[in-house]
Amino acid sequence: MTSVRFRDYLKIHAVIPISGRRSDSSSNMKKAKNLKKRIRRLEARMQKGAKKLARLKRKLEAAETVSAAKSTNKATAPAAKPAAVKEPRVAKKVKRKLNLTPERRAQLAAAMRGRWAAKRAAAATNTQKISSGPDPSSGDAFQPR
């Protein structure tokens, strides 16, 4: 129902008699006043809606022109390489925080330092063996026939 037809309807049926009550002119005026206020608010809301609709349509047109311009630019641009398919990333495991006492932390640190020192020593002996070459006295060396 359009606002004009609605207003005409309200003018015709401005006062609805309720059984058991007397129709006073003051109550009729209050009802008419409230109805007029409602009509005014409804018309304002409808106008606001129309403005919003117009604004959205303008935005849509602007977006379409931008996308059309981009498509023409892409058509004139040289063909780009297809993007490499990215594998889905696996979430990293959450590192647990250890609840260590300071004494236990120091103990673990000392143990790790010992491991690292042993690892460095083993690496150093391996590099010395490799740099000196194979030992001719051992049976591992290549012997021509």
CSV table of N, CA and C in Angstrom, one decimal:
chain,number,residue,atom,x,y,z
A,1,MET,N,0.9,-1.2,0.0
A,1,MET,CA,0.0,0.0,0.0
A,1,MET,C,0.9,1.2,0.0
A,2,THR,N,0.7,2.1,-0.9
A,2,THR,CA,1.5,3.3,-1.0
A,2,THR,C,1.1,4.3,0.2
A,3,SER,N,2.0,5.2,0.4
A,3,SER,CA,1.8,6.1,1.6
A,3,SER,C,0.5,7.0,1.3
A,4,VAL,N,0.2,7.4,0.1
A,4,VAL,CA,-0.9,8.2,-0.2
A,4,VAL,C,-2.2,7.4,0.1
A,5,ARG,N,-2.3,6.2,-0.4
A,5,ARG,CA,-3.4,5.4,-0.2
A,5,ARG,C,-3.6,5.1,1.3
A,6,PHE,N,-2.5,4.9,2.0
A,6,PHE,CA,-2.5,4.6,3.4
A,6,PHE,C,-3.1,5.8,4.2
A,7,ARG,N,-2.6,7.0,3.8
A,7,ARG,CA,-3.1,8.2,4.4
A,7,ARG,C,-4.6,8.4,4.2
A,8,ASP,N,-5.0,8.2,3.0
A,8,ASP,CA,-6.5,8.3,2.7
A,8,ASP,C,-7.3,7.3,3.5
A,9,TYR,N,-6.7,6.1,3.6
A,9,TYR,CA,-7.4,5.0,4.5
A,9,TYR,C,-7.5,5.5,5.9
A,10,LEU,N,-6.4,6.1,6.4
A,10,LEU,CA,-6.5,6.6,7.8
A,10,LEU,C,-7.4,7.7,8.0
A,11,LYS,N,-7.6,8.6,7.0
A,11,LYS,CA,-8.5,9.7,7.1
A,11,LYS,C,-10.0,9.2,7.2
A,12,ILE,N,-10.2,8.1,6.4
A,12,ILE,CA,-11.6,7.6,6.4
A,12,ILE,C,-11.8,6.8,7.8
A,13,HIS,N,-10.9,6.1,8.2
A,13,HIS,CA,-11.0,5.2,9.4
A,13,HIS,C,-10.2,5.8,10.6
A,14,ALA,N,-10.3,7.1,10.8
A,14,ALA,CA,-9.4,7.7,11.8
A,14,ALA,C,-9.8,7.3,13.2
A,15,VAL,N,-11.1,7.1,13.5
A,15,VAL,CA,-11.5,6.7,14.8
A,15,VAL,C,-12.1,5.3,14.7
A,16,ILE,N,-11.6,4.4,15.5
A,16,ILE,CA,-12.2,3.1,15.5
A,16,ILE,C,-12.9,3.0,16.8
A,17,PRO,N,-14.3,2.9,16.8
A,17,PRO,CA,-15.0,2.8,18.0
A,17,PRO,C,-14.7,1.5,18.8
A,18,ILE,N,-14.4,1.6,20.0
A,18,ILE,CA,-14.2,0.4,20.8
A,18,ILE,C,-15.3,0.2,21.8
A,19,SER,N,-15.9,-1.0,21.8
A,19,SER,CA,-17.1,-1.3,22.6
A,19,SER,C,-16.8,-1.1,24.1
A,20,GLY,N,-17.8,-0.5,24.8
A,20,GLY,CA,-17.7,-0.2,26.2
A,20,GLY,C,-17.0,1.1,26.5
A,21,ARG,N,-16.6,1.9,25.5
A,21,ARG,CA,-16.0,3.2,25.8
A,21,ARG,C,-16.8,4.2,25.0
A,22,ARG,N,-16.8,5.4,25.6
A,22,ARG,CA,-17.4,6.5,24.9
A,22,ARG,C,-16.4,7.2,24.0
A,23,SER,N,-16.8,7.7,22.9
A,23,SER,CA,-15.9,8.4,22.0
A,23,SER,C,-15.9,9.8,22.3
A,24,ASP,N,-14.9,10.3,22.9
A,24,ASP,CA,-14.7,11.7,23.3
A,24,ASP,C,-14.0,12.4,22.1
A,25,SER,N,-14.3,13.6,22.0
A,25,SER,CA,-13.6,14.4,20.9
A,25,SER,C,-12.1,14.5,21.2
A,26,SER,N,-11.7,14.5,22.5
A,26,SER,CA,-10.3,14.7,22.9
A,26,SER,C,-9.6,13.4,22.5
A,27,SER,N,-10.2,12.2,22.8
A,27,SER,CA,-9.5,10.9,22.4
A,27,SER,C,-9.4,10.8,20.9
A,28,ASN,N,-10.4,11.3,20.2
A,28,ASN,CA,-10.3,11.3,18.7
A,28,ASN,C,-9.2,12.1,18.2
A,29,MET,N,-9.0,13.3,18.9
A,29,MET,CA,-7.9,14.2,18.5
A,29,MET,C,-6.6,13.5,18.8
A,30,LYS,N,-6.5,12.8,19.9
A,30,LYS,CA,-5.2,12.2,20.3
A,30,LYS,C,-4.9,11.1,19.3
A,31,LYS,N,-5.9,10.3,18.9
A,31,LYS,CA,-5.7,9.3,18.0
A,31,LYS,C,-5.3,9.8,16.6
A,32,ALA,N,-6.0,10.9,16.2
A,32,ALA,CA,-5.6,11.5,14.9
A,32,ALA,C,-4.2,12.0,14.9
A,33,LYS,N,-3.9,12.7,16.1
A,33,LYS,CA,-2.5,13.2,16.2
A,33,LYS,C,-1.5,12.1,16.1
A,34,ASN,N,-1.7,11.0,16.9
A,34,ASN,CA,-0.8,9.9,16.8
A,34,ASN,C,-0.7,9.3,15.4
A,35,LEU,N,-1.8,9.2,14.8
A,35,LEU,CA,-1.8,8.6,13.4
A,35,LEU,C,-1.0,9.5,12.5
A,36,LYS,N,-1.2,10.8,12.6
A,36,LYS,CA,-0.5,11.7,11.7
A,36,LYS,C,1.0,11.6,12.0
A,37,LYS,N,1.4,11.5,13.2
A,37,LYS,CA,2.8,11.4,13.6
A,37,LYS,C,3.3,10.1,13.0
A,38,ARG,N,2.6,9.0,13.1
A,38,ARG,CA,3.0,7.7,12.5
A,38,ARG,C,3.2,7.8,11.0
A,39,ILE,N,2.2,8.5,10.4
A,39,ILE,CA,2.3,8.7,8.9
A,39,ILE,C,3.6,9.4,8.6
A,40,ARG,N,3.8,10.5,9.3
A,40,ARG,CA,5.0,11.3,9.1
A,40,ARG,C,6.3,10.5,9.2
A,41,ARG,N,6.4,9.7,10.3
A,41,ARG,CA,7.5,8.9,10.5
A,41,ARG,C,7.7,7.8,9.4
A,42,LEU,N,6.6,7.2,9.0
A,42,LEU,CA,6.6,6.2,8.0
A,42,LEU,C,7.1,6.8,6.6
A,43,GLU,N,6.6,8.0,6.3
A,43,GLU,CA,7.0,8.6,5.1
A,43,GLU,C,8.5,9.0,5.1
A,44,ALA,N,9.0,9.4,6.3
A,44,ALA,CA,10.4,9.7,6.4
A,44,ALA,C,11.2,8.5,6.2
A,45,ARG,N,10.8,7.4,6.8
A,45,ARG,CA,11.5,6.1,6.7
A,45,ARG,C,11.5,5.6,5.2
A,46,MET,N,10.4,5.8,4.5
A,46,MET,CA,10.3,5.4,3.1
A,46,MET,C,11.3,6.2,2.3
A,47,GLN,N,11.4,7.5,2.6
A,47,GLN,CA,12.2,8.4,1.9
A,47,GLN,C,13.7,8.0,2.1
A,48,LYS,N,14.0,7.7,3.4
A,48,LYS,CA,15.3,7.3,3.7
A,48,LYS,C,15.7,6.0,3.0
A,49,GLY,N,14.8,5.1,2.9
A,49,GLY,CA,15.0,3.8,2.2
A,49,GLY,C,15.3,4.1,0.7
A,50,ALA,N,14.6,5.0,0.1
A,50,ALA,CA,14.8,5.3,-1.3
A,50,ALA,C,16.1,5.9,-1.5
A,51,LYS,N,16.6,6.8,-0.6
A,51,LYS,CA,17.9,7.4,-0.7
A,51,LYS,C,19.0,6.3,-0.6
A,52,LYS,N,18.8,5.4,0.4
A,52,LYS,CA,19.7,4.3,0.6
A,52,LYS,C,19.8,3.5,-0.7
A,53,LEU,N,18.7,3.2,-1.3
A,53,LEU,CA,18.6,2.4,-2.5
A,53,LEU,C,19.4,3.1,-3.6
A,54,ALA,N,19.2,4.4,-3.8
A,54,ALA,CA,19.8,5.1,-4.8
A,54,ALA,C,21.3,5.1,-4.6
A,55,ARG,N,21.8,5.3,-3.4
A,55,ARG,CA,23.2,5.3,-3.1
A,55,ARG,C,23.8,3.9,-3.4
A,56,LEU,N,23.1,2.8,-3.0
A,56,LEU,CA,23.6,1.5,-3.3
A,56,LEU,C,23.7,1.2,-4.8
A,57,LYS,N,22.7,1.7,-5.6
A,57,LYS,CA,22.8,1.6,-7.0
A,57,LYS,C,24.0,2.3,-7.6
A,58,ARG,N,24.3,3.5,-7.1
A,58,ARG,CA,25.4,4.3,-7.6
A,58,ARG,C,26.7,3.5,-7.3
A,59,LYS,N,26.8,2.9,-6.1
A,59,LYS,CA,28.0,2.1,-5.7
A,59,LYS,C,28.1,0.9,-6.7
A,60,LEU,N,27.0,0.3,-7.0
A,60,LEU,CA,27.1,-0.9,-7.9
A,60,LEU,C,27.6,-0.5,-9.3
A,61,GLU,N,27.1,0.6,-9.8
A,61,GLU,CA,27.5,1.1,-11.1
A,61,GLU,C,29.0,1.4,-11.1
A,62,ALA,N,29.5,2.1,-10.0
A,62,ALA,CA,30.9,2.4,-9.9
A,62,ALA,C,31.7,1.1,-9.9
A,63,ALA,N,31.3,0.1,-9.1
A,63,ALA,CA,32.0,-1.1,-9.1
A,63,ALA,C,32.1,-1.8,-10.4
A,64,GLU,N,31.0,-1.8,-11.1
A,64,GLU,CA,30.9,-2.4,-12.5
A,64,GLU,C,31.9,-1.7,-13.4
A,65,THR,N,31.9,-0.4,-13.4
A,65,THR,CA,32.8,0.3,-14.3
A,65,THR,C,34.3,0.0,-14.0
A,66,VAL,N,34.6,-0.1,-12.7
A,66,VAL,CA,36.0,-0.4,-12.3
A,66,VAL,C,36.3,-1.8,-12.7
A,67,SER,N,35.4,-2.8,-12.6
A,67,SER,CA,35.7,-4.1,-13.0
A,67,SER,C,35.8,-4.2,-14.5
A,68,ALA,N,35.0,-3.5,-15.2
A,68,ALA,CA,35.1,-3.5,-16.7
A,68,ALA,C,36.5,-2.9,-17.1
A,69,ALA,N,36.9,-1.8,-16.5
A,69,ALA,CA,38.2,-1.2,-16.8
A,69,ALA,C,39.3,-2.2,-16.5
A,70,LYS,N,39.2,-2.9,-15.4
A,70,LYS,CA,40.3,-3.9,-15.1
A,70,LYS,C,40.3,-5.0,-16.1
A,71,SER,N,39.1,-5.5,-16.6
A,71,SER,CA,39.1,-6.6,-17.5
A,71,SER,C,39.7,-6.1,-18.9
A,72,THR,N,39.5,-4.9,-19.3
A,72,THR,CA,40.1,-4.4,-20.5
A,72,THR,C,41.6,-4.3,-20.3
A,73,ASN,N,42.1,-3.9,-19.1
A,73,ASN,CA,43.5,-3.8,-18.9
A,73,ASN,C,44.1,-5.2,-18.9
A,74,LYS,N,43.4,-6.2,-18.4
A,74,LYS,CA,44.0,-7.5,-18.4
A,74,LYS,C,44.0,-8.1,-19.8
A,75,ALA,N,43.1,-7.7,-20.6
A,75,ALA,CA,43.0,-8.2,-22.0
A,75,ALA,C,44.2,-7.7,-22.8
A,76,THR,N,44.6,-6.4,-22.5
A,76,THR,CA,45.7,-5.8,-23.3
A,76,THR,C,47.1,-6.2,-22.7
A,77,ALA,N,47.1,-6.6,-21.4
A,77,ALA,CA,48.4,-7.0,-20.7
A,77,ALA,C,48.8,-8.4,-21.2
A,78,PRO,N,50.1,-8.6,-21.2
A,78,PRO,CA,50.6,-10.0,-21.6
A,78,PRO,C,50.1,-11.0,-20.6
A,79,ALA,N,50.0,-12.2,-21.1
A,79,ALA,CA,49.5,-13.3,-20.3
A,79,ALA,C,50.4,-13.6,-19.1
A,80,ALA,N,49.9,-13.7,-17.9
A,80,ALA,CA,50.7,-13.9,-16.8
A,80,ALA,C,50.8,-15.4,-16.6
A,81,LYS,N,51.9,-15.8,-15.9
A,81,LYS,CA,52.1,-17.2,-15.5
A,81,LYS,C,51.0,-17.7,-14.6
A,82,PRO,N,50.5,-18.9,-14.7
A,82,PRO,CA,49.5,-19.4,-13.7
A,82,PRO,C,50.2,-19.5,-12.4
A,83,ALA,N,49.5,-19.1,-11.4
A,83,ALA,CA,50.0,-19.1,-10.0
A,83,ALA,C,50.2,-20.5,-9.6
A,84,ALA,N,51.3,-20.7,-8.8
A,84,ALA,CA,51.6,-22.1,-8.3
A,84,ALA,C,50.5,-22.4,-7.3
A,85,VAL,N,50.1,-23.7,-7.3
A,85,VAL,CA,49.1,-24.1,-6.4
A,85,VAL,C,49.7,-24.2,-5.0
A,86,LYS,N,49.2,-23.5,-4.1
A,86,LYS,CA,49.7,-23.6,-2.7
A,86,LYS,C,49.1,-24.7,-2.0
A,87,GLU,N,49.9,-25.5,-1.3
A,87,GLU,CA,49.4,-26.6,-0.5
A,87,GLU,C,48.8,-26.0,0.8
A,88,PRO,N,47.8,-26.6,1.3
A,88,PRO,CA,47.2,-26.1,2.6
A,88,PRO,C,48.3,-26.2,3.7
A,89,ARG,N,48.3,-25.1,4.4
A,89,ARG,CA,49.3,-25.1,5.5
A,89,ARG,C,48.8,-25.9,6.7
A,90,VAL,N,49.7,-26.6,7.3
A,90,VAL,CA,49.4,-27.4,8.5
A,90,VAL,C,49.7,-26.6,9.7
A,91,ALA,N,48.8,-26.5,10.6
A,91,ALA,CA,49.0,-25.7,11.8
A,91,ALA,C,50.2,-26.2,12.6
A,92,LYS,N,51.1,-25.3,13.0
A,92,LYS,CA,52.2,-25.7,13.8
A,92,LYS,C,51.7,-26.2,15.2
A,93,LYS,N,52.5,-27.2,15.7
A,93,LYS,CA,52.2,-27.7,17.0
A,93,LYS,C,52.4,-26.6,18.0
A,94,VAL,N,51.5,-26.5,19.0
A,94,VAL,CA,51.7,-25.5,20.0
A,94,VAL,C,52.7,-26.0,21.0
A,95,LYS,N,53.8,-25.2,21.2
A,95,LYS,CA,54.8,-25.6,22.1
A,95,LYS,C,54.4,-25.5,23.5
A,96,ARG,N,54.6,-26.6,24.3
A,96,ARG,CA,54.2,-26.7,25.7
A,96,ARG,C,55.1,-25.9,26.5
A,97,LYS,N,54.7,-25.2,27.4
A,97,LYS,CA,55.5,-24.5,28.4
A,97,LYS,C,55.8,-25.4,29.6
A,98,LEU,N,57.0,-25.7,29.8
A,98,LEU,CA,57.4,-26.6,30.9
A,98,LEU,C,57.4,-25.8,32.2
A,99,ASN,N,56.8,-26.4,33.2
A,99,ASN,CA,56.8,-25.8,34.6
A,99,ASN,C,58.0,-26.3,35.3
A,100,LEU,N,59.1,-25.7,35.2
A,100,LEU,CA,60.3,-26.2,35.8
A,100,LEU,C,60.7,-25.3,37.0
A,101,THR,N,61.3,-26.0,38.0
A,101,THR,CA,61.9,-25.2,39.0
A,101,THR,C,63.3,-24.7,38.6
A,102,PRO,N,63.8,-23.7,39.2
A,102,PRO,CA,65.1,-23.2,38.7
A,102,PRO,C,66.2,-24.2,38.8
A,103,GLU,N,66.1,-25.1,39.8
A,103,GLU,CA,67.2,-26.2,40.0
A,103,GLU,C,67.1,-27.1,38.8
A,104,ARG,N,65.9,-27.6,38.5
A,104,ARG,CA,65.7,-28.5,37.4
A,104,ARG,C,66.1,-27.9,36.1
A,105,ARG,N,65.8,-26.6,35.9
A,105,ARG,CA,66.2,-25.9,34.7
A,105,ARG,C,67.7,-25.9,34.5
A,106,ALA,N,68.4,-25.6,35.6
A,106,ALA,CA,69.9,-25.6,35.6
A,106,ALA,C,70.4,-27.0,35.3
A,107,GLN,N,69.8,-28.0,35.9
A,107,GLN,CA,70.2,-29.4,35.6
A,107,GLN,C,70.1,-29.8,34.1
A,108,LEU,N,68.9,-29.4,33.6
A,108,LEU,CA,68.7,-29.7,32.1
A,108,LEU,C,69.7,-28.9,31.2
A,109,ALA,N,70.0,-27.7,31.6
A,109,ALA,CA,70.9,-26.9,30.8
A,109,ALA,C,72.3,-27.5,30.8
A,110,ALA,N,72.7,-28.0,32.0
A,110,ALA,CA,74.0,-28.6,32.1
A,110,ALA,C,74.1,-29.9,31.2
A,111,ALA,N,73.0,-30.7,31.3
A,111,ALA,CA,72.9,-31.9,30.4
A,111,ALA,C,73.0,-31.6,29.0
A,112,MET,N,72.3,-30.5,28.5
A,112,MET,CA,72.3,-30.1,27.1
A,112,MET,C,73.7,-29.6,26.7
A,113,ARG,N,74.3,-28.9,27.6
A,113,ARG,CA,75.7,-28.4,27.3
A,113,ARG,C,76.6,-29.6,27.1
A,114,GLY,N,76.5,-30.6,27.9
A,114,GLY,CA,77.3,-31.8,27.8
A,114,GLY,C,77.1,-32.5,26.4
A,115,ARG,N,75.8,-32.6,26.0
A,115,ARG,CA,75.5,-33.2,24.7
A,115,ARG,C,76.1,-32.4,23.6
A,116,TRP,N,75.9,-31.1,23.7
A,116,TRP,CA,76.5,-30.3,22.6
A,116,TRP,C,78.0,-30.4,22.5
A,117,ALA,N,78.7,-30.5,23.6
A,117,ALA,CA,80.1,-30.6,23.7
A,117,ALA,C,80.5,-31.9,23.0
A,118,ALA,N,79.8,-33.0,23.4
A,118,ALA,CA,80.1,-34.3,22.8
A,118,ALA,C,79.9,-34.3,21.3
A,119,LYS,N,78.8,-33.7,20.9
A,119,LYS,CA,78.5,-33.6,19.4
A,119,LYS,C,79.6,-32.8,18.7
A,120,ARG,N,80.1,-31.7,19.3
A,120,ARG,CA,81.2,-31.0,18.6
A,120,ARG,C,82.5,-31.8,18.6
A,121,ALA,N,82.7,-32.5,19.6
A,121,ALA,CA,84.0,-33.3,19.7
A,121,ALA,C,83.9,-34.4,18.6
A,122,ALA,N,82.7,-35.1,18.5
A,122,ALA,CA,82.6,-36.1,17.5
A,122,ALA,C,82.7,-35.5,16.1
A,123,ALA,N,82.2,-34.4,15.8
A,123,ALA,CA,82.3,-33.7,14.5
A,123,ALA,C,83.8,-33.4,14.2
A,124,ALA,N,84.5,-32.9,15.3
A,124,ALA,CA,85.9,-32.6,15.1
A,124,ALA,C,86.7,-33.8,14.7
A,125,THR,N,86.5,-35.0,15.4
A,125,THR,CA,87.3,-36.2,15.1
A,125,THR,C,86.9,-36.7,13.7
A,126,ASN,N,85.7,-36.6,13.3
A,126,ASN,CA,85.3,-37.0,11.9
A,126,ASN,C,86.0,-36.1,10.9
A,127,THR,N,86.1,-34.8,11.1
A,127,THR,CA,86.8,-34.0,10.1
A,127,THR,C,88.3,-34.3,10.1
A,128,GLN,N,88.9,-34.6,11.2
A,128,GLN,CA,90.3,-35.0,11.2
A,128,GLN,C,90.5,-36.3,10.4
A,129,LYS,N,89.7,-37.3,10.6
A,129,LYS,CA,89.8,-38.5,9.9
A,129,LYS,C,89.7,-38.3,8.4
A,130,ILE,N,88.7,-37.5,8.0
A,130,ILE,CA,88.5,-37.3,6.5
A,130,ILE,C,89.6,-36.5,5.9
A,131,SER,N,90.1,-35.5,6.6
A,131,SER,CA,91.2,-34.7,6.1
A,131,SER,C,92.5,-35.4,5.9
A,132,SER,N,92.8,-36.4,6.8
A,132,SER,CA,94.0,-37.2,6.7
A,132,SER,C,94.0,-38.2,5.6
A,133,GLY,N,92.8,-38.6,5.2
A,133,GLY,CA,92.6,-39.6,4.1
A,133,GLY,C,92.6,-41.0,4.7
A,134,PRO,N,92.3,-42.0,3.8
A,134,PRO,CA,92.2,-43.4,4.3
A,134,PRO,C,93.6,-43.9,4.8
A,135,ASP,N,93.6,-44.7,5.8
A,135,ASP,CA,94.8,-45.2,6.4
A,135,ASP,C,95.3,-46.4,5.5
A,136,PRO,N,96.5,-46.4,4.9
A,136,PRO,CA,97.0,-47.4,4.1
A,136,PRO,C,97.2,-48.8,4.8
A,137,SER,N,97.4,-48.8,6.1
A,137,SER,CA,97.7,-50.0,6.8
A,137,SER,C,96.4,-50.8,7.1
A,138,SER,N,95.2,-50.1,7.0
A,138,SER,CA,94.0,-50.8,7.3
A,138,SER,C,93.5,-51.5,6.0
A,139,GLY,N,92.7,-52.5,6.2
A,139,GLY,CA,92.3,-53.3,5.1
A,139,GLY,C,91.2,-52.6,4.2
A,140,ASP,N,90.7,-51.5,4.6
A,140,ASP,CA,89.7,-50.8,3.9
A,140,ASP,C,90.1,-50.1,2.7
A,141,ALA,N,91.4,-49.8,2.5
A,141,ALA,CA,91.9,-49.1,1.4
A,141,ALA,C,91.8,-49.9,0.1
A,142,PHE,N,91.7,-49.2,-1.0
A,142,PHE,CA,91.6,-49.9,-2.3
A,142,PHE,C,93.0,-50.4,-2.7
A,143,GLN,N,93.0,-51.7,-3.1
A,143,GLN,CA,94.2,-52.3,-3.5
A,143,GLN,C,94.1,-52.8,-4.9
A,144,PRO,N,94.9,-52.3,-5.9
A,144,PRO,CA,94.8,-52.8,-7.3
A,144,PRO,C,95.3,-54.2,-7.4
A,145,ARG,N,94.9,-55.0,-8.3
A,145,ARG,CA,95.4,-56.4,-8.6
A,145,ARG,C,96.3,-56.5,-9.7
